[in-house]
């Protein structure tokens, strides 16, 4: 039973890392969009 629990724990952690990576990419896109908007309004 303990082995099953450990496997589930690893899977959850992997899933969380994936979520963090997705958030990181979304944040980068958001930053780029803001820079583009700033450049457009400055032009």
mmCIF file of C-alpha atoms in Angstrom:
data_model
loop_
_atom_site.group_PDB
_atom_site.id
_atom_site.type_symbol
_atom_site.label_atom_id
_atom_site.label_comp_id
_atom_site.label_asym_id
_atom_site.label_seq_id
_atom_site.Cartn_x
_atom_site.Cartn_y
_atom_site.Cartn_z
ATOM 1 C CA UNK A 1 0.000 0.000 0.000
ATOM 2 C CA UNK A 2 2.839 2.387 0.836
ATOM 3 C CA UNK A 3 4.278 1.959 -2.657
ATOM 4 C CA UNK A 4 1.026 3.072 -4.240
ATOM 5 C CA UNK A 5 0.913 6.137 -1.998
ATOM 6 C CA UNK A 6 4.491 7.069 -2.876
ATOM 7 C CA UNK A 7 3.793 6.737 -6.594
ATOM 8 C CA UNK A 8 0.771 9.001 -6.262
ATOM 9 C CA UNK A 9 2.864 11.550 -4.367
ATOM 10 C CA UNK A 10 5.496 11.627 -7.112
ATOM 11 C CA UNK A 11 2.786 12.037 -9.731
ATOM 12 C CA UNK A 12 1.238 14.948 -7.830
ATOM 13 C CA UNK A 13 4.598 16.653 -7.512
ATOM 14 C CA UNK A 14 5.312 16.196 -11.219
ATOM 15 C CA UNK A 15 1.890 17.640 -12.020
ATOM 16 C CA UNK A 16 2.601 20.664 -9.811
ATOM 17 C CA UNK A 17 5.947 21.297 -11.534
ATOM 18 C CA UNK A 18 4.169 21.219 -14.876
ATOM 19 C CA UNK A 19 1.638 23.731 -13.566
ATOM 20 C CA UNK A 20 4.426 26.016 -12.331
ATOM 21 C CA UNK A 21 6.083 25.880 -15.739
ATOM 22 C CA UNK A 22 2.822 26.770 -17.470
ATOM 23 C CA UNK A 23 2.341 29.711 -15.106
ATOM 24 C CA UNK A 24 5.896 30.849 -15.782
ATOM 25 C CA UNK A 25 5.329 30.828 -19.541
ATOM 26 C CA UNK A 26 2.017 32.648 -19.132
ATOM 27 C CA UNK A 27 3.803 35.281 -17.047
ATOM 28 C CA UNK A 28 6.434 35.757 -19.742
ATOM 29 C CA UNK A 29 3.766 36.171 -22.417
ATOM 30 C CA UNK A 30 1.993 38.687 -20.198
ATOM 31 C CA UNK A 31 5.217 40.674 -19.793
ATOM 32 C CA UNK A 32 5.860 40.699 -23.535
ATOM 33 C CA UNK A 33 2.296 41.837 -24.218
ATOM 34 C CA UNK A 34 2.690 44.691 -21.748
ATOM 35 C CA UNK A 35 5.969 45.769 -23.334
ATOM 36 C CA UNK A 36 4.339 45.732 -26.767
ATOM 37 C CA UNK A 37 1.428 47.825 -25.508
ATOM 38 C CA UNK A 38 3.843 50.300 -23.921
ATOM 39 C CA UNK A 39 5.811 50.550 -27.162
ATOM 40 C CA UNK A 40 2.634 51.073 -29.195
ATOM 41 C CA UNK A 41 1.294 53.787 -26.892
ATOM 42 C CA UNK A 42 4.718 55.483 -26.819
ATOM 43 C CA UNK A 43 5.003 55.487 -30.614
#
